[in-house]
Short mmCIF file of C-alpha atoms and ligand atoms in Angstrom, two decimals:
data_model
loop_
_atom_site.label_atom_id
_atom_site.label_comp_id
_atom_site.label_asym_id
_atom_site.label_seq_id
_atom_site.Cartn_x
_atom_site.Cartn_y
_atom_site.Cartn_z
CA MET A 1 -15.75 0.07 -23.27
CA VAL A 2 -15.30 0.83 -19.62
CA LEU A 3 -13.47 3.45 -17.58
CA PRO A 4 -10.60 3.19 -17.03
CA PRO A 5 -10.35 1.85 -20.59
CA ALA A 6 -9.69 -1.89 -20.83
CA LYS A 7 -8.12 -3.78 -23.69
CA ILE A 8 -10.52 -5.94 -25.68
CA VAL A 9 -8.41 -8.61 -27.32
CA GLN A 10 -11.14 -10.36 -29.22
CA ALA A 11 -14.79 -9.90 -29.98
CA HIS A 12 -16.87 -13.07 -30.24
CA LYS A 13 -19.83 -13.70 -32.45
CA GLY A 14 -23.30 -14.45 -31.10
CA GLU A 15 -24.59 -13.34 -27.73
CA LEU A 16 -24.84 -14.40 -24.12
CA SER A 17 -28.51 -14.48 -23.09
CA LEU A 18 -29.46 -13.81 -19.49
CA PRO A 19 -32.96 -15.27 -19.09
CA ASN A 20 -34.83 -13.64 -16.19
CA ASN A 21 -31.70 -11.54 -15.49
CA GLN A 22 -30.13 -14.44 -13.65
CA MET A 23 -26.69 -16.01 -13.50
CA ARG A 24 -25.20 -18.77 -11.38
CA LEU A 25 -22.33 -17.45 -9.33
CA ASP A 26 -19.61 -20.08 -9.30
CA ILE A 27 -16.53 -18.85 -7.46
CA GLU A 28 -13.60 -21.20 -6.91
CA GLU A 29 -13.02 -22.27 -3.33
CA GLY A 30 -10.15 -20.48 -1.71
CA ILE A 31 -11.03 -17.08 -3.15
CA PRO A 32 -11.83 -14.67 -0.28
CA GLY A 33 -15.54 -14.39 0.39
CA PHE A 34 -15.58 -10.64 -0.25
CA ILE A 35 -15.17 -11.21 -3.99
CA LYS A 36 -18.41 -13.16 -4.07
CA HIS A 37 -20.02 -10.61 -1.80
CA ARG A 38 -18.98 -7.75 -4.10
CA LEU A 39 -20.45 -9.44 -7.15
CA LYS A 40 -23.70 -10.27 -5.40
CA SER A 41 -24.21 -6.78 -4.07
CA GLU A 42 -22.81 -4.74 -6.96
CA LEU A 43 -24.37 -6.70 -9.81
CA GLY A 44 -27.49 -7.31 -7.73
CA PHE A 45 -27.90 -3.55 -7.35
CA LEU A 46 -27.92 -3.22 -11.14
CA GLY A 47 -30.66 -5.87 -11.41
CA LEU A 48 -28.68 -9.03 -12.17
CA ASP A 49 -29.58 -11.85 -9.80
CA MET A 50 -26.70 -14.01 -8.59
CA LEU A 51 -27.90 -17.52 -7.77
CA HIS A 52 -26.22 -20.33 -5.87
CA PRO A 53 -24.32 -22.59 -8.33
CA GLU A 54 -25.74 -25.91 -7.13
CA VAL A 55 -29.38 -25.33 -6.32
CA THR A 56 -30.23 -23.74 -9.64
CA SER A 57 -30.87 -25.04 -13.10
CA GLN A 58 -27.88 -25.69 -15.35
CA SER A 59 -29.63 -23.77 -18.10
CA ILE A 60 -28.87 -20.54 -16.32
CA PRO A 61 -25.50 -19.21 -17.53
CA ALA A 62 -22.64 -19.22 -15.04
CA LEU A 63 -20.41 -16.41 -13.85
CA ARG A 64 -17.21 -18.21 -12.91
CA GLY A 65 -14.24 -16.76 -11.10
CA TRP A 66 -10.92 -18.45 -10.41
CA LEU A 67 -7.35 -17.75 -9.40
CA ASP A 68 -5.07 -18.76 -12.23
CA PRO A 69 -1.31 -18.45 -11.65
CA ASP A 70 -0.81 -18.42 -15.43
CA CYS A 71 -3.15 -15.50 -16.05
CA LEU A 72 -0.98 -12.52 -17.08
CA PRO A 73 1.64 -13.41 -14.46
CA GLU A 74 3.84 -10.46 -15.41
CA HIS A 75 1.03 -8.06 -14.39
CA PRO A 76 0.13 -8.60 -10.72
CA GLU A 77 -3.07 -6.56 -10.98
CA GLY A 78 -4.01 -7.92 -14.39
CA TYR A 79 -7.15 -9.93 -15.10
CA ARG A 80 -8.96 -11.63 -17.94
CA ILE A 81 -12.68 -11.78 -18.65
CA GLU A 82 -14.14 -14.07 -21.24
CA ILE A 83 -17.75 -13.65 -22.21
CA SER A 84 -19.03 -16.42 -24.44
CA PRO A 85 -22.54 -17.53 -25.37
CA GLY A 86 -22.24 -20.10 -22.54
CA GLY A 87 -21.38 -17.74 -19.70
CA ILE A 88 -18.70 -15.50 -18.22
CA THR A 89 -15.36 -16.49 -16.70
CA PHE A 90 -12.95 -14.13 -15.03
CA SER A 91 -9.50 -14.91 -13.74
CA SER A 92 -6.34 -13.38 -12.39
CA SER A 93 -3.18 -14.54 -10.71
CA THR A 94 -4.03 -12.34 -7.71
CA VAL A 95 -7.04 -11.41 -5.58
CA LEU A 96 -6.33 -7.77 -6.52
CA GLY A 97 -6.80 -8.65 -10.16
CA LEU A 98 -10.06 -10.47 -9.40
CA GLY A 99 -11.25 -7.29 -7.66
CA HIS A 100 -10.55 -5.24 -10.79
CA ALA A 101 -12.42 -7.85 -12.82
CA CYS A 102 -15.43 -7.34 -10.50
CA THR A 103 -15.29 -3.60 -11.20
CA THR A 104 -15.13 -4.15 -14.96
CA LEU A 105 -18.03 -6.62 -14.78
CA ARG A 106 -19.97 -3.93 -12.99
CA TYR A 107 -19.49 -1.56 -15.94
CA LEU A 108 -20.34 -4.24 -18.47
CA VAL A 109 -23.54 -5.22 -16.67
CA ALA A 110 -24.49 -1.55 -16.16
CA LYS A 111 -24.66 -1.24 -19.95
CA VAL A 112 -27.06 -4.14 -20.32
CA ASP A 113 -30.73 -3.33 -20.54
CA LEU A 114 -32.18 -5.40 -17.71
CA SER A 115 -35.59 -3.76 -17.83
CA GLY A 116 -37.20 -6.77 -19.56
CA LYS A 117 -36.50 -10.48 -19.06
CA LYS A 118 -34.51 -11.05 -22.25
CA ALA A 119 -31.24 -9.31 -21.65
CA SER A 120 -28.08 -10.28 -23.47
CA ILE A 121 -24.39 -9.35 -23.46
CA GLN A 122 -22.07 -9.24 -26.41
CA PRO A 123 -19.34 -11.91 -26.12
CA MET A 124 -15.71 -10.80 -25.97
CA ILE A 125 -12.36 -11.55 -24.40
CA LEU A 126 -10.79 -8.78 -22.44
CA GLU A 127 -7.31 -8.70 -20.93
CA ASP A 128 -6.41 -5.79 -18.82
CA TRP A 129 -3.75 -4.46 -16.48
CA PRO A 130 -2.60 -1.08 -15.17
CA SER A 131 0.36 0.87 -16.47
CA TYR A 132 1.23 2.35 -13.08
CA ALA A 133 1.42 0.61 -9.73
CA TRP A 134 0.58 3.76 -7.72
CA ARG A 135 -2.86 5.07 -8.57
CA GLY A 136 -3.69 7.25 -5.63
CA MET A 137 -6.27 9.63 -4.23
CA HIS A 138 -5.73 11.79 -1.18
CA LEU A 139 -8.18 13.25 1.30
CA ASP A 140 -7.55 15.98 3.85
CA VAL A 141 -9.67 15.25 6.94
CA ALA A 142 -7.93 17.90 9.07
CA ARG A 143 -9.39 21.08 7.58
CA HIS A 144 -12.80 19.45 7.60
CA PHE A 145 -13.53 16.20 9.35
CA PHE A 146 -15.38 13.37 7.63
CA PRO A 147 -16.77 10.39 9.56
CA VAL A 148 -16.00 6.75 8.81
CA GLU A 149 -19.18 6.34 6.76
CA THR A 150 -18.04 9.09 4.39
CA ILE A 151 -14.57 7.57 4.15
CA LYS A 152 -16.07 4.22 3.17
CA ARG A 153 -18.20 5.85 0.51
CA TYR A 154 -15.10 7.67 -0.74
CA LEU A 155 -13.27 4.32 -0.93
CA ASP A 156 -16.18 2.87 -2.92
CA ILE A 157 -15.72 5.66 -5.46
CA LEU A 158 -11.97 5.05 -5.61
CA ALA A 159 -12.45 1.31 -6.19
CA LEU A 160 -14.94 2.05 -8.95
CA HIS A 161 -12.03 3.81 -10.69
CA LYS A 162 -9.44 1.11 -9.88
CA ILE A 163 -7.57 3.53 -7.64
CA ASN A 164 -5.40 1.44 -5.31
CA ARG A 165 -3.95 3.95 -2.80
CA PHE A 166 -5.89 6.06 -0.34
CA HIS A 167 -3.68 8.80 1.10
CA TRP A 168 -5.33 9.78 4.38
CA HIS A 169 -4.08 13.22 5.44
CA LEU A 170 -4.81 12.82 9.15
CA THR A 171 -3.14 15.82 10.75
CA ASP A 172 -2.66 19.48 9.94
CA ASP A 173 -2.78 22.90 11.58
CA GLN A 174 -6.55 22.92 11.94
CA GLY A 175 -7.04 19.47 13.47
CA TRP A 176 -5.40 16.28 14.73
CA ARG A 177 -7.65 13.43 13.68
CA LEU A 178 -5.98 10.25 14.96
CA GLU A 179 -6.40 9.29 18.60
CA ILE A 180 -3.09 8.21 20.13
CA PRO A 181 -3.91 6.77 23.56
CA ILE A 182 -0.60 7.59 25.24
CA LEU A 183 -0.73 11.20 23.96
CA PRO A 184 -4.42 11.88 24.65
CA ARG A 185 -4.17 15.66 24.40
CA LEU A 186 -3.50 15.36 20.64
CA THR A 187 -7.19 14.69 20.07
CA GLU A 188 -8.68 16.05 23.32
CA ILE A 189 -7.22 19.48 22.51
CA GLY A 190 -5.89 19.19 18.95
CA GLY A 191 -9.02 17.55 17.56
CA TRP A 192 -11.17 20.63 18.09
CA ARG A 193 -11.23 24.28 17.11
CA THR A 194 -13.54 27.24 17.52
CA GLY A 195 -14.93 28.34 14.17
CA ALA A 196 -15.57 31.92 13.04
CA ASP A 197 -19.19 31.38 14.14
CA GLY A 198 -18.02 30.66 17.69
CA LYS A 199 -19.01 27.00 17.48
CA LYS A 200 -16.76 24.11 18.43
CA TYR A 201 -15.78 22.07 15.35
CA GLY A 202 -13.83 18.85 15.02
CA GLY A 203 -13.66 15.11 15.52
CA PHE A 204 -11.17 12.28 15.33
CA TYR A 205 -10.78 8.59 14.57
CA THR A 206 -10.22 5.93 17.21
CA ALA A 207 -8.14 2.80 16.58
CA GLN A 208 -11.44 0.97 16.06
CA ASP A 209 -12.49 3.47 13.39
CA VAL A 210 -9.16 3.05 11.60
CA LYS A 211 -9.42 -0.73 11.69
CA GLU A 212 -12.90 -0.53 10.18
CA VAL A 213 -11.56 1.62 7.34
CA LEU A 214 -8.55 -0.67 6.82
CA ILE A 215 -10.70 -3.79 6.49
CA TYR A 216 -13.10 -2.05 4.15
CA ALA A 217 -10.22 -0.77 2.02
CA GLN A 218 -8.63 -4.19 1.89
CA TYR A 219 -11.84 -5.69 0.50
CA LEU A 220 -11.68 -3.11 -2.25
CA GLY A 221 -8.00 -3.71 -2.98
CA ILE A 222 -6.95 -0.30 -1.66
CA VAL A 223 -3.85 0.32 0.46
CA VAL A 224 -4.37 3.03 3.08
CA VAL A 225 -1.42 5.43 3.41
CA PRO A 226 -1.60 7.50 6.61
CA GLU A 227 -0.01 10.94 6.67
CA ILE A 228 1.23 12.56 9.86
CA GLU A 229 2.52 16.05 8.97
CA MET A 230 5.79 17.40 10.37
CA PRO A 231 7.69 19.59 11.12
CA GLY A 232 5.27 22.22 9.73
CA HIS A 233 1.46 22.18 9.59
CA VAL A 234 1.45 21.15 13.27
CA ARG A 235 -0.53 23.88 15.02
CA ALA A 236 -3.05 21.33 16.35
CA LEU A 237 -0.19 19.32 17.87
CA LEU A 238 1.35 22.48 19.35
CA ALA A 239 -1.99 23.48 20.87
CA ALA A 240 -1.87 20.15 22.73
CA TYR A 241 1.87 20.20 23.55
CA PRO A 242 3.10 23.84 23.38
CA ASP A 243 6.52 22.87 24.77
CA LEU A 244 7.33 21.39 21.38
CA CYS A 245 7.24 24.84 19.74
CA CYS A 246 10.35 27.06 19.78
CA THR A 247 8.42 29.79 21.63
CA GLU A 248 6.79 27.37 24.12
CA GLU A 249 3.82 29.74 24.14
CA ALA A 250 0.26 28.49 24.60
CA GLN A 251 -1.67 28.55 21.35
CA SER A 252 -5.03 27.58 19.95
CA VAL A 253 -6.02 25.31 17.08
CA PRO A 254 -6.50 27.82 14.23
CA SER A 255 -9.69 28.10 12.23
CA THR A 256 -8.12 30.09 9.41
CA TRP A 257 -6.10 28.69 6.49
CA GLY A 258 -2.59 29.20 5.23
CA VAL A 259 0.99 28.47 6.30
CA PHE A 260 1.77 29.30 9.93
CA ASP A 261 5.06 30.38 11.53
CA ASP A 262 4.71 28.03 14.49
CA VAL A 263 6.34 24.68 13.69
CA LEU A 264 8.04 21.93 15.68
CA CYS A 265 11.21 22.96 17.47
CA VAL A 266 13.71 20.60 15.88
CA GLY A 267 16.50 21.58 18.29
CA ARG A 268 15.17 19.58 21.21
CA GLU A 269 15.41 15.87 21.75
CA GLU A 270 11.96 15.94 23.36
CA THR A 271 10.48 16.72 19.93
CA PHE A 272 12.01 13.58 18.48
CA ARG A 273 10.84 11.53 21.44
CA VAL A 274 7.21 12.60 20.89
CA VAL A 275 7.43 12.20 17.13
CA ARG A 276 8.86 8.69 17.50
CA THR A 277 6.07 7.78 19.93
CA ILE A 278 3.50 8.94 17.38
CA LEU A 279 5.15 7.13 14.48
CA ASP A 280 5.57 3.92 16.49
CA TYR A 281 1.84 3.91 17.10
CA VAL A 282 0.99 4.72 13.48
CA CYS A 283 3.32 2.01 12.14
CA GLU A 284 1.64 -0.55 14.34
CA LEU A 285 -1.92 0.53 13.61
CA PHE A 286 -1.41 0.72 9.84
CA PRO A 287 0.07 -2.57 8.64
CA GLY A 288 0.77 -1.32 5.10
CA LYS A 289 4.33 -0.58 4.07
CA TYR A 290 3.89 3.15 3.44
CA VAL A 291 3.88 6.01 5.96
CA HIS A 292 3.73 9.63 4.77
CA PHE A 293 5.33 12.14 7.11
CA GLY A 294 4.60 15.38 5.25
CA GLY A 295 7.65 17.63 5.20
CA ASP A 296 6.25 20.54 3.16
CA GLU A 297 5.95 24.30 3.72
CA VAL A 298 8.07 25.21 6.75
CA PRO A 299 8.75 28.91 7.45
CA LEU A 300 12.14 29.59 9.10
CA LYS A 301 11.04 32.45 11.37
CA ARG A 302 10.86 30.48 14.65
CA TRP A 303 13.98 28.43 13.98
CA ASN A 304 15.97 31.59 13.21
CA ALA A 305 15.14 32.99 16.65
CA CYS A 306 15.43 29.77 18.68
CA PRO A 307 18.64 29.03 20.63
CA HIS A 308 17.96 25.27 20.53
CA CYS A 309 17.51 25.23 16.77
CA GLN A 310 20.54 27.47 16.23
CA ARG A 311 22.66 25.23 18.44
CA THR A 312 21.60 22.27 16.28
CA VAL A 313 22.70 24.14 13.14
CA MET A 314 26.17 24.49 14.73
CA GLU A 315 26.44 21.02 16.22
CA GLU A 316 25.28 19.25 13.07
CA TYR A 317 27.52 21.40 10.82
CA LEU A 318 24.51 22.56 8.81
CA LEU A 319 24.94 25.35 6.26
CA GLY A 320 22.27 27.47 7.94
CA THR A 321 18.76 27.53 9.32
CA ALA A 322 17.31 26.58 5.92
CA SER A 323 19.08 23.23 6.15
CA LEU A 324 17.21 22.26 9.33
CA GLN A 325 14.13 21.12 7.46
CA GLY A 326 16.00 18.61 5.30
CA TRP A 327 18.09 17.50 8.28
CA PHE A 328 14.90 16.84 10.29
CA THR A 329 12.99 15.07 7.53
CA THR A 330 16.03 12.92 6.72
CA ARG A 331 16.16 11.79 10.34
CA ILE A 332 12.47 10.92 10.28
CA ALA A 333 12.68 9.08 6.96
CA ALA A 334 15.59 7.06 8.32
CA TYR A 335 13.62 6.22 11.46
CA LEU A 336 10.69 4.92 9.38
CA ALA A 337 13.04 2.97 7.12
CA GLU A 338 14.61 1.31 10.19
CA LYS A 339 11.12 0.21 11.17
CA GLY A 340 10.74 -1.49 7.79
CA LYS A 341 8.40 1.11 6.30
CA ILE A 342 8.68 3.00 3.07
CA ALA A 343 8.69 6.64 4.12
CA ILE A 344 6.97 9.14 1.81
CA GLY A 345 7.37 12.91 1.94
CA TRP A 346 6.36 15.94 -0.13
CA ASP A 347 9.08 17.01 -2.56
CA GLU A 348 10.67 19.50 -0.11
CA ILE A 349 12.28 16.54 1.69
CA LEU A 350 14.81 16.42 -1.15
CA GLU A 351 16.37 19.51 0.42
CA GLY A 352 17.88 16.94 2.77
CA GLU A 353 19.32 13.58 1.85
CA PRO A 354 16.59 11.06 2.61
CA PRO A 355 17.73 7.44 2.63
CA GLU A 356 17.58 5.46 -0.58
CA GLY A 357 14.08 4.11 -1.17
CA THR A 358 12.26 7.07 0.42
CA ALA A 359 9.38 7.96 -1.89
CA ILE A 360 8.94 11.53 -3.08
CA MET A 361 5.50 12.98 -3.70
CA ALA A 362 6.00 15.70 -6.31
CA TRP A 363 3.41 18.43 -5.78
CA ARG A 364 5.12 21.71 -6.69
CA SER A 365 5.78 20.85 -10.32
CA GLU A 366 6.48 18.07 -12.79
CA GLU A 367 10.10 19.19 -12.76
CA HIS A 368 10.39 18.44 -9.05
CA GLY A 369 9.21 14.93 -9.83
CA ALA A 370 11.68 14.55 -12.72
CA ASN A 371 14.58 15.72 -10.54
CA ALA A 372 13.68 13.27 -7.79
CA ALA A 373 13.50 10.41 -10.31
CA LYS A 374 16.89 11.41 -11.76
CA ALA A 375 18.32 11.31 -8.25
CA GLY A 376 17.16 7.69 -8.03
CA TYR A 377 14.14 8.05 -5.74
CA PRO A 378 10.77 6.42 -6.35
CA VAL A 379 8.32 9.19 -7.24
CA ILE A 380 4.59 9.75 -7.07
CA MET A 381 3.49 12.48 -9.44
CA SER A 382 0.92 14.87 -8.03
CA PRO A 383 1.70 18.24 -9.61
CA GLY A 384 -0.66 21.03 -8.56
CA ARG A 385 -1.32 22.04 -12.14
CA TYR A 386 -3.07 18.75 -12.90
CA CYS A 387 -3.80 17.04 -9.59
CA TYR A 388 -5.17 19.56 -7.07
CA PHE A 389 -8.86 18.79 -6.93
CA ASP A 390 -9.51 21.50 -4.32
CA HIS A 391 -9.14 23.95 -7.20
CA SER A 392 -12.35 25.07 -8.85
CA GLN A 393 -13.60 23.15 -11.89
CA GLY A 394 -14.31 26.45 -13.61
CA GLY A 395 -17.46 28.04 -14.87
CA ASP A 396 -20.38 29.30 -12.86
CA GLY A 397 -22.14 27.78 -9.94
CA GLU A 398 -19.10 26.43 -8.08
CA PRO A 399 -19.88 26.21 -4.38
CA GLU A 400 -17.29 28.47 -2.69
CA ALA A 401 -14.93 28.52 -5.64
CA PHE A 402 -11.20 28.23 -5.05
CA PRO A 403 -9.29 31.05 -6.77
CA ALA A 404 -7.25 28.59 -8.86
CA VAL A 405 -8.96 26.58 -11.59
CA LEU A 406 -8.39 22.98 -12.66
CA PRO A 407 -10.91 22.08 -15.36
CA LEU A 408 -11.65 18.48 -16.32
CA GLU A 409 -10.04 19.18 -19.70
CA ARG A 410 -6.64 19.69 -18.09
CA VAL A 411 -6.89 16.52 -15.99
CA LEU A 412 -7.67 14.67 -19.22
CA GLN A 413 -4.29 15.86 -20.51
CA PHE A 414 -2.30 14.77 -17.46
CA ASN A 415 0.59 12.47 -18.34
CA PRO A 416 2.01 10.90 -15.18
CA MET A 417 5.42 10.64 -16.85
CA PRO A 418 7.22 14.01 -16.51
CA PRO A 419 7.89 15.33 -20.04
CA LYS A 420 11.62 15.98 -19.59
CA LEU A 421 12.54 12.73 -17.89
CA ASP A 422 14.83 10.49 -19.92
CA LYS A 423 13.86 6.85 -20.40
CA ALA A 424 16.58 5.52 -18.12
CA HIS A 425 14.71 6.95 -15.15
CA HIS A 426 11.12 6.17 -16.16
CA SER A 427 10.95 3.15 -13.88
CA ASN A 428 11.34 5.48 -10.87
CA ILE A 429 7.91 6.96 -11.53
CA LEU A 430 5.60 4.78 -9.44
CA GLY A 431 2.50 6.54 -10.68
CA GLY A 432 0.43 9.50 -9.66
CA GLN A 433 -2.39 10.76 -7.53
CA ALA A 434 -4.72 13.68 -7.02
CA ASN A 435 -5.11 15.57 -3.76
CA LEU A 436 -8.30 16.86 -2.21
CA TRP A 437 -7.61 19.54 0.37
CA THR A 438 -10.72 20.54 2.25
CA GLU A 439 -10.35 24.13 3.44
CA ARG A 440 -13.41 25.00 1.37
CA ILE A 441 -15.12 21.60 1.38
CA ALA A 442 -17.28 20.87 4.41
CA THR A 443 -19.86 18.31 3.28
CA PRO A 444 -19.75 14.82 1.71
CA GLU A 445 -21.86 16.08 -1.21
CA HIS A 446 -19.37 18.83 -2.03
CA LEU A 447 -16.52 16.34 -1.66
CA GLU A 448 -18.02 14.11 -4.34
CA TYR A 449 -18.71 17.08 -6.56
CA MET A 450 -15.05 18.13 -6.45
CA LEU A 451 -13.92 14.54 -7.03
CA LEU A 452 -16.13 13.62 -9.95
CA PRO A 453 -15.60 13.38 -12.81
CA ARG A 454 -12.02 14.66 -12.52
CA LEU A 455 -11.08 11.41 -10.76
CA THR A 456 -12.43 9.49 -13.75
CA ALA A 457 -9.98 11.30 -16.03
CA LEU A 458 -7.05 10.89 -13.64
CA ALA A 459 -7.73 7.20 -13.01
CA SER A 460 -8.02 6.52 -16.73
CA ASN A 461 -4.65 8.11 -17.44
CA LEU A 462 -2.96 6.25 -14.59
CA TRP A 463 -4.42 2.95 -15.74
CA HIS A 464 -3.82 3.54 -19.43
CA GLY A 465 -0.36 5.08 -18.86
CA LYS A 466 -0.93 8.29 -20.76
CA PRO A 467 -3.73 10.66 -21.75
CA ASP A 468 -6.44 8.92 -23.72
CA GLU A 469 -8.78 11.85 -24.19
CA GLY A 470 -10.77 10.40 -27.05
CA THR A 471 -11.78 7.20 -25.24
CA VAL A 472 -12.50 8.92 -21.97
CA ARG A 473 -14.59 11.67 -23.54
CA ALA A 474 -16.57 9.17 -25.56
CA GLU A 475 -17.32 7.05 -22.49
CA LEU A 476 -17.91 9.83 -19.97
CA PRO A 477 -21.64 10.35 -20.53
CA ARG A 478 -22.32 6.69 -19.88
CA HIS A 479 -19.96 6.65 -16.93
CA LEU A 480 -21.79 9.62 -15.42
CA GLU A 481 -25.05 7.74 -15.85
CA LEU A 482 -23.62 4.95 -13.70
CA LEU A 483 -22.37 7.44 -11.10
CA SER A 484 -25.83 8.89 -11.02
CA ARG A 485 -27.46 5.45 -10.62
CA LEU A 486 -25.12 4.80 -7.72
CA GLY A 487 -26.21 8.06 -6.13
CA TYR A 488 -22.93 9.99 -6.35
CA ASN A 489 -22.81 13.73 -6.73
CA TYR A 490 -20.72 14.83 -9.70
CA ARG A 491 -20.22 17.92 -11.79
CA ALA A 492 -22.18 17.67 -15.02
CA LEU A 493 -20.29 17.99 -18.29
CA GLU A 494 -20.13 21.51 -19.69
CA HIS A 495 -22.72 20.99 -22.44
CA ASP A 496 -25.20 19.45 -19.98
CA ARG A 497 -25.08 22.34 -17.55
C1 ACM B 1 0.96 20.77 -0.25
O1 ACM B 1 0.02 21.02 -1.03
N1 ACM B 1 1.38 21.69 0.59
C2 ACM B 1 1.60 19.48 -0.25
ZN1 ZN B 2 13.52 25.60 18.12
#
């Protein structure tokens, strides 16, 4: 077995011998070179030598990969692996599926004892595909900044779990992390803060950095979803452009956590002009179809006292100040939709009337997700109770424990389908994801510790379609061994601590 669990459709008799731990790597022409590269480096790391198909002896078994339009055509990410005494073939109708096959081969080879020269693998046929199209993992790089190298390592871990969406939370109160050349103050000012220790802290990504991440993610079959928060969680933006706040007062980039009163003034056209400039740039830089624009946690204090915002309430016939948030986010979602993007917002955006097709990320509860699905919106389930990986894993020895606890056991029970949602609306649930907020996470090692192995449980449920505690628990020790071989930092299972 492998994690996420794959479906073995047939076990073969006999065995596939791997003399001298070698195979001939025979990849059909036309398949992107990174598939071959992945196999060479990933299986090579485990000790299996990948030789050129022509220059080597025919007695060495072949590892063959090919694109087959007839391979599980109803499952675009599906793939098939056949291990027979003569060799291994893997196929898919898509490059994405071939990538998943590479990951599964990595697990299968990791289980083979390659310490001698007489290794063998048990033959089988395996057909596999995911239950949910959206299998996501988020990372907050605003509270703490992580360089491109860390992001790539993070993506490696996601791919190892067949996660296919990386939600990159690029802006928040404590830092603006995306350089936007025509608004340079966003990163010159908003990219930096003064910590409690008096030291300057921060950083940001250039367009070149982003492109490097995008290419790397594409090789791994991962779509990068940028998030630009608005109209709340914008203190870093307001530090750079204070005129966009209702008070117009100069302010600093905060180094404390929480929800702040200062938000974008939504009663001025200038705010929309700047926001559109930012989104135009983001839409061009990120070629994927999704753009997340935040939309959560907006206090009304500033809007209540602002003549511009109050005039907007009157002119737009809104019911009151509380309606401004939905009115604003609806306008932004519509702008992104006009640009051909699928806009995504946290579930508060349903307080407005976002255009059809806007995706809702349900974080407050499963019920918020169910309600969004009933209203006809595509939904990504990320309820805090199961999916907030900034929460402590429980027990002793947590570095800087978060007051709330999310043990592995609960993630194992996470069903992406909200329990009270009737079948007619099930197809609106795109999938789910976990979020990793970094107020209390400052180092790559700690990041991995908070991610693993909870991500393993989440990814398994998203792939399998529902909790599969028995399989995952049975496989976890071996999976952790692989994580350890690959050098990742994870939290040991309770009985090993
Ligand atoms: C959120 O955790 N405020 C989306
Ligand atoms: Zn205002």
